[in-house]
Amino acid sequence: MSDFEAMWRDLSPLGRSSATGGYFRTPWTAAERECVDWFHDQADARGMATEQDWVGNAIAWWRPDSVPSTGEGVLTGSHLDSVLDGGAFDGPLGVVSAFAAIDILRERGVPATKPIGVGLFVEEEGSRFGLACLGSRLSTGATTWEQAARLRDRDGVWFLDALEAAGVGPGKASLELQANVGCFVELHVEQGRDLVDRGAPVGVASAIWPHGRYRFDFTGEANHAGTTRMEDRRDPMLTYAMTALAANKQARTAGQRATFGRVDVHPNGTNAVPSAVTAWLDARADSTQHLQAMLAEVERLAQDRARRDGTELAITTESVAGEVTFDPDLLRRIATGSTGGRRAWPVIPTMAGHDAGVLSSAGIPTAMLFVRNPTGVSHSPAEYAELVDCLAGVEALADTLGRLAT
Ligand code: GLV
Ligand code: MN
Ligand code: MN
């Protein structure tokens, strides 16, 4: 059994639901902390020195003797948290592959002249506190701790209380990524079918689409479902329903993406017109301008509908990430590298968000490798990658890290 398979076998049961087969590795809960413990065990087993910050972001460093201990590190890794009922590969594939790639480099005696780190970023999905890539945003300064301290999860738990309850710490104020990391390469399962269509097990990312998350608060009037005449209602569910349809139509006609995947209804009773509906829009587009234009049009249609329904709508932006173009020089070195006479890997854009985007925006030269996903399904228990493709990804990562660190 390869190192990759052994690690995958150990990690796979953690946080898996027996009901759905999907994963609930929600940040700073027991299941996700088990994954984090697994990470530290892997680092310890390899004699890698681990540093951790105050929220639990961590880097396990492999520093061959004679390699200076600071600066210009080559960082890889990913995240171990999941969306609610997520897949096994989104995040963990990058972490497991990182350790496996370092094992290969050590076995082959690759003469690294720079330290190589395996990074673990917390709350990448934003599934608990709503802010995508919260860990990497905190570690690069894109989000301040004062901003994070104002976040609450859906049960009303404050961010700092969640950290304390999870027993995170002690840790450094910051991993000082901009000072210690010369470049970052994140390997990730592909979340589409581009590589299937191209017949390639591995690809390289060119760019990440801009991405926004917006909270829509619709308010109306609670009333009796039987006695209230249809024309007398102020039903926020109707305004929400029309808004969801409008967002879908806007995105489809413009070739962009819009999703309402989370809704809270109050009081959520079968026989009452609701008083309030809160829904979250996840919107992505090929440029910031198109993202803003789509949101403006959805808002216009939603407010127009609210006037007709006698309801009210307030929209709050919870997070916006701009377009990311990965480092062209790094991309060229990775995609056209000449090791082993292999053919070049295809270069593809992605509509998914990643810590790699945050590090890139912080000025760290960054690239991503994708591993083929046969169905393209992701953020679902059905997410999958064949073992042979995962191992090709490990080889590609080892090849890349070896070239960047020597
Ligand atoms: C993270 O995977 C995202 O794109 O939302
Ligand atoms: Mn994800
Ligand atoms: Mn991910």
PDB file of N, CA, C and O and ligand atoms in Angstrom, residues 79 83 90 124-125 188 191 353 379, ligand 2:
ATOM      1  N   HIS A  79      -6.828  22.282   2.900  1.00  0.00           N
ATOM      2  CA  HIS A  79      -7.667  22.366   4.110  1.00  0.00           C
ATOM      3  C   HIS A  79      -8.287  21.019   4.421  1.00  0.00           C
ATOM      4  O   HIS A  79      -8.358  20.137   3.547  1.00  0.00           O
ATOM      5  N   VAL A  83     -17.655  21.304   3.547  1.00  0.00           N
ATOM      6  CA  VAL A  83     -19.001  21.864   3.564  1.00  0.00           C
ATOM      7  C   VAL A  83     -19.891  20.876   4.312  1.00  0.00           C
ATOM      8  O   VAL A  83     -19.469  19.755   4.624  1.00  0.00           O
ATOM      9  N   ASP A  90     -12.308  17.280  -1.441  1.00  0.00           N
ATOM     10  CA  ASP A  90     -12.157  18.745  -1.463  1.00  0.00           C
ATOM     11  C   ASP A  90     -11.393  19.180  -0.218  1.00  0.00           C
ATOM     12  O   ASP A  90     -11.977  19.247   0.874  1.00  0.00           O
ATOM     13  N   GLU A 124     -11.854  26.825   5.475  1.00  0.00           N
ATOM     14  CA  GLU A 124     -11.734  27.232   4.072  1.00  0.00           C
ATOM     15  C   GLU A 124     -13.108  27.414   3.445  1.00  0.00           C
ATOM     16  O   GLU A 124     -13.325  28.286   2.621  1.00  0.00           O
ATOM     17  N   GLU A 125     -14.036  26.526   3.829  1.00  0.00           N
ATOM     18  CA  GLU A 125     -15.349  26.538   3.174  1.00  0.00           C
ATOM     19  C   GLU A 125     -16.262  27.647   3.695  1.00  0.00           C
ATOM     20  O   GLU A 125     -17.283  27.941   3.088  1.00  0.00           O
ATOM     21  N   HIS A 188      -5.631  20.154  -5.671  1.00  0.00           N
ATOM     22  CA  HIS A 188      -7.058  20.094  -5.325  1.00  0.00           C
ATOM     23  C   HIS A 188      -7.774  19.179  -6.306  1.00  0.00           C
ATOM     24  O   HIS A 188      -7.396  19.101  -7.473  1.00  0.00           O
ATOM     25  N   GLN A 191     -13.315  20.451  -9.590  1.00  0.00           N
ATOM     26  CA  GLN A 191     -14.725  20.536  -9.210  1.00  0.00           C
ATOM     27  C   GLN A 191     -15.579  20.786 -10.443  1.00  0.00           C
ATOM     28  O   GLN A 191     -16.592  21.481 -10.396  1.00  0.00           O
ATOM     29  N   GLY A 353     -13.626  28.631  -5.093  1.00  0.00           N
ATOM     30  CA  GLY A 353     -12.698  29.426  -4.292  1.00  0.00           C
ATOM     31  C   GLY A 353     -11.680  28.530  -3.598  1.00  0.00           C
ATOM     32  O   GLY A 353     -11.958  27.357  -3.326  1.00  0.00           O
ATOM     33  N   HIS A 379     -18.690  19.230  -3.487  1.00  0.00           N
ATOM     34  CA  HIS A 379     -19.540  19.714  -2.391  1.00  0.00           C
ATOM     35  C   HIS A 379     -20.738  18.769  -2.245  1.00  0.00           C
ATOM     36  O   HIS A 379     -21.878  19.215  -2.061  1.00  0.00           O
TER      37      HIS A 379
HETATM   38 MN    MN B   2     -14.935  23.444  -1.319  1.00  0.00          MN
END
